[in-house]
Amino acid sequence: MYFDYKHMNQHFKTKTDLLETVSWADFGFPDKNGNDSTIWIGTEGAHTPCHMDSYGYNIVAQVYGRKLWVMFPPCKTSLLKPTRVPYEESSVYSNINFTCGLSDLQSVGEAHVVELSPGDVLVVPSHWWHYVENLTTAISINMWVPLETDHASRLQEALVRFFVSSTLRTFCMKPETHLLNPNEADLLDLPIDLRQISWCVDQVVAQKVSTREDNSTPNTSYPASVSTVPTMSAGDLQKLLLAKCGCISGSTTKLSPTKSSPLSLEHVIDAFCHPDVIAKVAEVLLSISKK
């Protein structure tokens, strides 16, 4: 069972003292508390599929129990077989099944793997892929921190939404529920509106005008209480995950389509909405809008 991604200010409305006990001051955000946080409560084995968040970066505090995090940098996006099916705004999922049959992981290479215990805090950089699983009953609290690059990400997400909505309206005589995340069930009931894309373009252009180039040297030194997440080879990661799910070593079960799979609407959506393709579309759109 997983009570996941729940905004604390919605579920603890009358518990103002509880909301105020959540503090992100030690991480440079003294004005942020439970009102700006989400909570995740789950039993052993509850997990979040491997995905990448489109906006900001993530600070996660482990409150109770233990949780496994498997992370990959943005440079491995194509290797992780990104998919927008089922479609959900701001989340790009991997087509690799991390819970059973992990043959595709060999081509992905090493991962950054860490087990969080109570009192641990993890910072997940922008656009890093992550698979998360409860090793015991666990509770964690997190906060997403916005970035200037979110304007560009919002434009790309608006383009994906426009394409998915237009495509489903054209080819689906009835709502294809398996193509949409449940929280996007009303997508086809909403009008297609270019104003959102136009607004995003304006925000990106305005940001480029106002943003100064940062030539400062990044600080790569850390206090003793801070460490980087260690790496794990693809082979060791596969052994770890196979041992957890009880699969026979060498199993090839996976979610990604085989070479003999017939072309489907899912394939077309994934091709047009691939992060590399959408980034190029956004780049061309921005150049056209300047003319």
mmCIF file of C-alpha atoms in Angstrom:
data_model
loop_
_atom_site.group_PDB
_atom_site.id
_atom_site.type_symbol
_atom_site.label_atom_id
_atom_site.label_comp_id
_atom_site.label_asym_id
_atom_site.label_seq_id
_atom_site.Cartn_x
_atom_site.Cartn_y
_atom_site.Cartn_z
ATOM 1 C CA MET A 1 0.000 0.000 0.000
ATOM 2 C CA TYR A 2 1.215 3.492 -0.801
ATOM 3 C CA PHE A 3 -0.161 6.821 0.434
ATOM 4 C CA ASP A 4 2.094 8.705 -1.941
ATOM 5 C CA TYR A 5 2.609 12.266 -3.129
ATOM 6 C CA LYS A 6 0.128 13.813 -0.696
ATOM 7 C CA HIS A 7 0.328 17.545 0.000
ATOM 8 C CA MET A 8 0.619 17.923 3.756
ATOM 9 C CA ASN A 9 -1.368 21.165 3.902
ATOM 10 C CA GLN A 10 -4.345 19.322 2.391
ATOM 11 C CA HIS A 11 -4.271 16.303 4.708
ATOM 12 C CA PHE A 12 -3.211 18.049 7.919
ATOM 13 C CA LYS A 13 -5.291 21.222 7.647
ATOM 14 C CA THR A 14 -6.125 21.296 11.344
ATOM 15 C CA LYS A 15 -2.635 20.229 12.466
ATOM 16 C CA THR A 16 -0.848 23.562 12.140
ATOM 17 C CA ASP A 17 1.668 22.595 14.828
ATOM 18 C CA LEU A 18 2.613 19.510 12.830
ATOM 19 C CA LEU A 19 3.049 21.515 9.636
ATOM 20 C CA GLU A 20 5.300 23.974 11.421
ATOM 21 C CA THR A 21 7.538 21.235 12.841
ATOM 22 C CA VAL A 22 8.650 20.443 9.290
ATOM 23 C CA SER A 23 11.520 22.829 8.638
ATOM 24 C CA TRP A 24 13.850 23.142 5.660
ATOM 25 C CA ALA A 25 15.893 25.919 7.283
ATOM 26 C CA ASP A 26 19.069 23.793 7.457
ATOM 27 C CA PHE A 27 18.993 23.602 3.660
ATOM 28 C CA GLY A 28 18.684 27.329 3.057
ATOM 29 C CA PHE A 29 14.889 27.632 3.108
ATOM 30 C CA PRO A 30 13.920 29.066 6.527
ATOM 31 C CA ASP A 31 10.466 30.098 5.288
ATOM 32 C CA LYS A 32 9.496 26.614 4.064
ATOM 33 C CA ASN A 33 7.640 24.079 6.208
ATOM 34 C CA GLY A 34 4.970 21.411 5.953
ATOM 35 C CA ASN A 35 2.778 23.733 3.903
ATOM 36 C CA ASP A 36 5.338 23.413 1.103
ATOM 37 C CA SER A 37 5.916 19.670 1.491
ATOM 38 C CA THR A 38 4.472 16.349 0.398
ATOM 39 C CA ILE A 39 4.408 13.150 2.434
ATOM 40 C CA TRP A 40 4.916 9.532 1.349
ATOM 41 C CA ILE A 41 3.748 6.639 3.556
ATOM 42 C CA GLY A 42 3.984 3.055 2.354
ATOM 43 C CA THR A 43 4.423 -0.561 3.334
ATOM 44 C CA GLU A 44 7.408 -2.732 2.441
ATOM 45 C CA GLY A 45 7.715 -3.144 -1.330
ATOM 46 C CA ALA A 46 5.683 -0.055 -2.190
ATOM 47 C CA HIS A 47 7.544 1.736 -4.947
ATOM 48 C CA THR A 48 7.581 4.580 -7.441
ATOM 49 C CA PRO A 49 8.388 3.528 -11.050
ATOM 50 C CA CYS A 50 11.583 4.894 -12.544
ATOM 51 C CA HIS A 51 10.894 8.383 -13.821
ATOM 52 C CA MET A 52 12.240 11.901 -14.250
ATOM 53 C CA ASP A 53 10.544 15.010 -12.843
ATOM 54 C CA SER A 54 10.322 17.894 -15.297
ATOM 55 C CA TYR A 55 10.589 20.761 -12.815
ATOM 56 C CA GLY A 56 12.983 21.868 -10.089
ATOM 57 C CA TYR A 57 15.072 19.681 -7.841
ATOM 58 C CA ASN A 58 14.006 17.512 -4.936
ATOM 59 C CA ILE A 59 14.970 17.452 -1.242
ATOM 60 C CA VAL A 60 13.834 14.259 0.519
ATOM 61 C CA ALA A 61 13.924 13.642 4.279
ATOM 62 C CA GLN A 62 13.568 10.080 5.542
ATOM 63 C CA VAL A 63 11.420 10.115 8.696
ATOM 64 C CA TYR A 64 10.707 6.451 9.410
ATOM 65 C CA GLY A 65 11.866 3.121 8.001
ATOM 66 C CA ARG A 66 14.259 2.495 5.127
ATOM 67 C CA LYS A 67 13.938 3.382 1.455
ATOM 68 C CA LEU A 68 16.042 2.424 -1.580
ATOM 69 C CA TRP A 69 16.878 5.061 -4.195
ATOM 70 C CA VAL A 70 18.310 4.107 -7.607
ATOM 71 C CA MET A 71 19.285 7.167 -9.662
ATOM 72 C CA PHE A 72 20.679 7.934 -13.116
ATOM 73 C CA PRO A 73 21.960 11.259 -14.524
ATOM 74 C CA PRO A 74 20.164 13.040 -17.400
ATOM 75 C CA CYS A 75 22.814 11.885 -19.900
ATOM 76 C CA LYS A 76 21.297 8.378 -19.699
ATOM 77 C CA THR A 77 17.813 9.489 -20.713
ATOM 78 C CA SER A 78 17.733 7.686 -24.081
ATOM 79 C CA LEU A 79 19.175 4.495 -22.556
ATOM 80 C CA LEU A 80 16.335 4.447 -20.026
ATOM 81 C CA LYS A 81 13.742 4.244 -22.828
ATOM 82 C CA PRO A 82 11.646 7.309 -21.909
ATOM 83 C CA THR A 83 7.897 7.080 -22.449
ATOM 84 C CA ARG A 84 4.958 9.475 -22.088
ATOM 85 C CA VAL A 85 2.446 6.632 -21.915
ATOM 86 C CA PRO A 86 0.516 6.741 -19.698
ATOM 87 C CA TYR A 87 0.665 10.519 -20.077
ATOM 88 C CA GLU A 88 1.112 12.623 -16.955
ATOM 89 C CA GLU A 89 2.124 16.275 -16.971
ATOM 90 C CA SER A 90 5.622 16.835 -15.529
ATOM 91 C CA SER A 91 6.612 13.148 -15.257
ATOM 92 C CA VAL A 92 8.600 11.182 -17.837
ATOM 93 C CA TYR A 93 8.640 7.447 -17.108
ATOM 94 C CA SER A 94 11.119 4.752 -18.095
ATOM 95 C CA ASN A 95 9.914 1.779 -20.127
ATOM 96 C CA ILE A 96 12.307 -0.492 -18.230
ATOM 97 C CA ASN A 97 10.677 -2.705 -15.617
ATOM 98 C CA PHE A 98 12.768 -2.300 -12.455
ATOM 99 C CA THR A 99 10.803 -4.845 -10.435
ATOM 100 C CA CYS A 100 11.162 -7.932 -12.627
ATOM 101 C CA GLY A 101 13.377 -8.908 -15.556
ATOM 102 C CA LEU A 102 16.145 -6.351 -15.806
ATOM 103 C CA SER A 103 17.988 -7.232 -19.019
ATOM 104 C CA ASP A 104 17.787 -3.631 -20.285
ATOM 105 C CA LEU A 105 19.793 -2.358 -17.315
ATOM 106 C CA GLN A 106 23.003 -3.789 -18.735
ATOM 107 C CA SER A 107 22.945 -1.226 -21.544
ATOM 108 C CA VAL A 108 22.197 1.625 -19.113
ATOM 109 C CA GLY A 109 25.389 1.084 -17.138
ATOM 110 C CA GLU A 110 26.160 2.097 -13.584
ATOM 111 C CA ALA A 111 23.654 3.785 -11.304
ATOM 112 C CA HIS A 112 23.848 5.868 -8.147
ATOM 113 C CA VAL A 113 22.322 3.790 -5.357
ATOM 114 C CA VAL A 114 21.634 4.715 -1.734
ATOM 115 C CA GLU A 115 19.563 3.372 1.145
ATOM 116 C CA LEU A 116 17.973 6.092 3.264
ATOM 117 C CA SER A 117 17.430 5.620 6.998
ATOM 118 C CA PRO A 118 15.637 7.893 9.484
ATOM 119 C CA GLY A 119 17.456 11.228 9.690
ATOM 120 C CA ASP A 120 18.969 10.970 6.210
ATOM 121 C CA VAL A 121 18.264 13.672 3.634
ATOM 122 C CA LEU A 122 18.776 13.212 -0.107
ATOM 123 C CA VAL A 123 19.070 15.969 -2.710
ATOM 124 C CA VAL A 124 17.931 14.776 -6.150
ATOM 125 C CA PRO A 125 19.304 17.080 -8.882
ATOM 126 C CA SER A 126 17.136 18.394 -11.695
ATOM 127 C CA HIS A 127 16.137 15.852 -14.359
ATOM 128 C CA TRP A 128 17.809 12.916 -12.607
ATOM 129 C CA TRP A 129 15.974 9.634 -13.105
ATOM 130 C CA HIS A 130 15.017 7.711 -9.983
ATOM 131 C CA TYR A 131 13.404 4.438 -8.963
ATOM 132 C CA VAL A 132 12.329 4.376 -5.296
ATOM 133 C CA GLU A 133 11.233 1.415 -3.170
ATOM 134 C CA ASN A 134 10.348 0.966 0.498
ATOM 135 C CA LEU A 135 12.590 -1.656 2.117
ATOM 136 C CA THR A 136 10.360 -1.544 5.209
ATOM 137 C CA THR A 137 7.232 0.353 6.135
ATOM 138 C CA ALA A 138 8.489 3.882 5.575
ATOM 139 C CA ILE A 139 7.597 7.552 5.828
ATOM 140 C CA SER A 140 9.375 10.351 3.999
ATOM 141 C CA ILE A 141 8.731 14.043 3.416
ATOM 142 C CA ASN A 142 9.972 16.034 0.454
ATOM 143 C CA MET A 143 9.981 19.489 -1.087
ATOM 144 C CA TRP A 144 10.509 20.475 -4.717
ATOM 145 C CA VAL A 145 12.637 23.577 -5.216
ATOM 146 C CA PRO A 146 11.934 25.621 -8.386
ATOM 147 C CA LEU A 147 14.726 26.559 -10.802
ATOM 148 C CA GLU A 148 15.138 29.221 -13.494
ATOM 149 C CA THR A 149 15.313 26.426 -16.068
ATOM 150 C CA ASP A 150 11.713 25.495 -15.217
ATOM 151 C CA HIS A 151 10.485 28.054 -17.767
ATOM 152 C CA ALA A 152 12.086 26.033 -20.571
ATOM 153 C CA SER A 153 10.754 22.806 -19.066
ATOM 154 C CA ARG A 154 7.228 24.242 -18.888
ATOM 155 C CA LEU A 155 7.375 25.084 -22.584
ATOM 156 C CA GLN A 156 8.415 21.536 -23.426
ATOM 157 C CA GLU A 157 5.666 20.100 -21.211
ATOM 158 C CA ALA A 158 3.090 22.377 -22.861
ATOM 159 C CA LEU A 159 4.179 21.068 -26.276
ATOM 160 C CA VAL A 160 3.885 17.462 -25.092
ATOM 161 C CA ARG A 161 0.410 18.136 -23.701
ATOM 162 C CA PHE A 162 -0.659 19.777 -26.965
ATOM 163 C CA PHE A 163 0.566 16.805 -29.017
ATOM 164 C CA VAL A 164 -0.898 14.106 -26.766
ATOM 165 C CA SER A 165 -4.266 15.851 -26.504
ATOM 166 C CA SER A 166 -4.470 16.485 -30.257
ATOM 167 C CA THR A 167 -3.412 12.933 -31.115
ATOM 168 C CA LEU A 168 -5.874 11.227 -28.799
ATOM 169 C CA ARG A 169 -8.737 13.378 -30.069
ATOM 170 C CA THR A 170 -7.875 12.435 -33.655
ATOM 171 C CA PHE A 171 -7.292 8.692 -33.335
ATOM 172 C CA CYS A 172 -9.396 7.643 -30.348
ATOM 173 C CA MET A 173 -13.145 7.325 -30.795
ATOM 174 C CA LYS A 174 -13.445 6.865 -27.032
ATOM 175 C CA PRO A 175 -11.093 7.774 -24.182
ATOM 176 C CA GLU A 176 -8.119 5.409 -24.130
ATOM 177 C CA THR A 177 -7.661 5.133 -20.387
ATOM 178 C CA HIS A 178 -4.419 3.158 -20.662
ATOM 179 C CA LEU A 179 -2.824 6.098 -22.508
ATOM 180 C CA LEU A 180 -3.552 8.553 -19.689
ATOM 181 C CA ASN A 181 -2.559 8.602 -16.048
ATOM 182 C CA PRO A 182 -5.728 8.637 -13.875
ATOM 183 C CA ASN A 183 -5.006 12.221 -12.799
ATOM 184 C CA GLU A 184 -5.207 13.248 -16.481
ATOM 185 C CA ALA A 185 -8.561 11.565 -17.113
ATOM 186 C CA ASP A 186 -10.222 14.870 -18.047
ATOM 187 C CA LEU A 187 -7.604 15.816 -20.662
ATOM 188 C CA LEU A 188 -9.913 15.174 -23.619
ATOM 189 C CA ASP A 189 -12.682 17.222 -22.010
ATOM 190 C CA LEU A 190 -10.518 20.340 -21.911
ATOM 191 C CA PRO A 191 -10.249 22.648 -24.949
ATOM 192 C CA ILE A 192 -7.009 22.719 -26.923
ATOM 193 C CA ASP A 193 -5.573 26.143 -26.214
ATOM 194 C CA LEU A 194 -2.406 27.595 -27.729
ATOM 195 C CA ARG A 195 -2.353 30.362 -25.137
ATOM 196 C CA GLN A 196 -0.500 28.129 -22.685
ATOM 197 C CA ILE A 197 2.276 27.514 -25.217
ATOM 198 C CA SER A 198 2.377 31.215 -26.082
ATOM 199 C CA TRP A 199 2.668 32.150 -22.400
ATOM 200 C CA CYS A 200 5.520 29.668 -21.923
ATOM 201 C CA VAL A 201 7.366 31.105 -24.925
ATOM 202 C CA ASP A 202 7.042 34.602 -23.461
ATOM 203 C CA GLN A 203 8.406 33.402 -20.108
ATOM 204 C CA VAL A 204 11.450 31.753 -21.688
ATOM 205 C CA VAL A 205 12.220 34.828 -23.799
ATOM 206 C CA ALA A 206 11.835 37.153 -20.805
ATOM 207 C CA GLN A 207 14.077 34.953 -18.688
ATOM 208 C CA LYS A 208 16.846 34.932 -21.311
ATOM 209 C CA VAL A 209 16.783 38.723 -21.401
ATOM 210 C CA SER A 210 16.951 39.127 -17.624
ATOM 211 C CA THR A 211 19.333 36.288 -16.735
ATOM 212 C CA ARG A 212 23.003 37.101 -16.449
ATOM 213 C CA GLU A 213 25.649 34.532 -17.237
ATOM 214 C CA ASP A 214 27.030 32.919 -14.077
ATOM 215 C CA ASN A 215 30.790 32.579 -14.328
ATOM 216 C CA SER A 216 31.341 31.688 -10.685
ATOM 217 C CA THR A 217 33.198 28.506 -9.773
ATOM 218 C CA PRO A 218 30.888 25.892 -8.231
ATOM 219 C CA ASN A 219 31.653 24.834 -4.674
ATOM 220 C CA THR A 220 32.602 21.147 -4.749
ATOM 221 C CA SER A 221 33.687 20.883 -1.110
ATOM 222 C CA TYR A 222 31.261 19.404 1.405
ATOM 223 C CA PRO A 223 31.104 19.278 5.207
ATOM 224 C CA ALA A 224 31.736 15.939 6.896
ATOM 225 C CA SER A 225 28.003 15.291 7.248
ATOM 226 C CA VAL A 226 27.467 15.474 3.470
ATOM 227 C CA SER A 227 28.516 12.851 0.927
ATOM 228 C CA THR A 228 27.814 12.059 -2.704
ATOM 229 C CA VAL A 229 25.692 9.033 -3.576
ATOM 230 C CA PRO A 230 27.955 6.066 -4.457
ATOM 231 C CA THR A 231 27.788 4.304 -7.809
ATOM 232 C CA MET A 232 26.880 0.682 -8.436
ATOM 233 C CA SER A 233 27.641 -1.319 -11.572
ATOM 234 C CA ALA A 234 24.779 -2.459 -13.779
ATOM 235 C CA GLY A 235 25.562 -6.082 -12.942
ATOM 236 C CA ASP A 236 25.476 -5.515 -9.182
ATOM 237 C CA LEU A 237 22.280 -3.475 -9.477
ATOM 238 C CA GLN A 238 20.635 -6.240 -11.473
ATOM 239 C CA LYS A 239 21.621 -8.807 -8.830
ATOM 240 C CA LEU A 240 20.268 -6.559 -6.066
ATOM 241 C CA LEU A 241 16.887 -6.037 -7.708
ATOM 242 C CA LEU A 242 16.522 -9.641 -8.867
ATOM 243 C CA ALA A 243 17.226 -10.868 -5.334
ATOM 244 C CA LYS A 244 14.538 -8.550 -4.001
ATOM 245 C CA CYS A 245 11.827 -9.688 -6.405
ATOM 246 C CA GLY A 246 12.787 -13.380 -6.340
ATOM 247 C CA CYS A 247 13.134 -13.639 -10.116
ATOM 248 C CA ILE A 248 15.254 -16.301 -11.778
ATOM 249 C CA SER A 249 18.615 -14.779 -12.703
ATOM 250 C CA GLY A 250 18.756 -13.860 -16.367
ATOM 251 C CA SER A 251 15.028 -13.291 -16.771
ATOM 252 C CA THR A 252 14.267 -11.070 -19.740
ATOM 253 C CA THR A 253 10.746 -9.964 -18.826
ATOM 254 C CA LYS A 254 10.416 -6.236 -19.541
ATOM 255 C CA LEU A 255 7.901 -3.538 -20.344
ATOM 256 C CA SER A 256 9.648 -2.148 -23.396
ATOM 257 C CA PRO A 257 8.330 -3.426 -26.760
ATOM 258 C CA THR A 258 10.261 -6.086 -28.648
ATOM 259 C CA LYS A 259 11.525 -5.626 -32.195
ATOM 260 C CA SER A 260 8.596 -7.671 -33.518
ATOM 261 C CA SER A 261 5.973 -5.465 -31.842
ATOM 262 C CA PRO A 262 3.634 -3.865 -34.410
ATOM 263 C CA LEU A 263 3.703 -0.094 -34.641
ATOM 264 C CA SER A 264 1.195 1.391 -32.226
ATOM 265 C CA LEU A 265 -0.092 4.776 -31.139
ATOM 266 C CA GLU A 266 2.109 4.452 -28.053
ATOM 267 C CA HIS A 267 5.207 4.207 -30.274
ATOM 268 C CA VAL A 268 4.206 7.333 -32.194
ATOM 269 C CA ILE A 269 3.535 9.318 -29.011
ATOM 270 C CA ASP A 270 6.866 8.255 -27.525
ATOM 271 C CA ALA A 271 8.736 9.194 -30.712
ATOM 272 C CA PHE A 272 7.222 12.664 -31.018
ATOM 273 C CA CYS A 273 7.408 13.305 -27.265
ATOM 274 C CA HIS A 274 10.937 11.988 -26.707
ATOM 275 C CA PRO A 275 12.819 14.553 -24.578
ATOM 276 C CA ASP A 276 15.373 15.147 -27.352
ATOM 277 C CA VAL A 277 12.640 15.728 -29.946
ATOM 278 C CA ILE A 278 10.556 18.036 -27.758
ATOM 279 C CA ALA A 279 13.660 20.030 -26.815
ATOM 280 C CA LYS A 280 14.370 20.570 -30.521
ATOM 281 C CA VAL A 281 10.756 21.551 -31.239
ATOM 282 C CA ALA A 282 10.909 24.098 -28.414
ATOM 283 C CA GLU A 283 14.198 25.452 -29.775
ATOM 284 C CA VAL A 284 12.755 25.886 -33.279
ATOM 285 C CA LEU A 285 9.542 27.423 -31.924
ATOM 286 C CA LEU A 286 11.536 29.978 -29.938
ATOM 287 C CA SER A 287 13.591 30.890 -33.005
ATOM 288 C CA ILE A 288 10.435 31.303 -35.118
ATOM 289 C CA SER A 289 8.743 33.446 -32.476
ATOM 290 C CA LYS A 290 11.613 35.950 -32.652
ATOM 291 C CA LYS A 291 10.953 36.694 -36.328
#
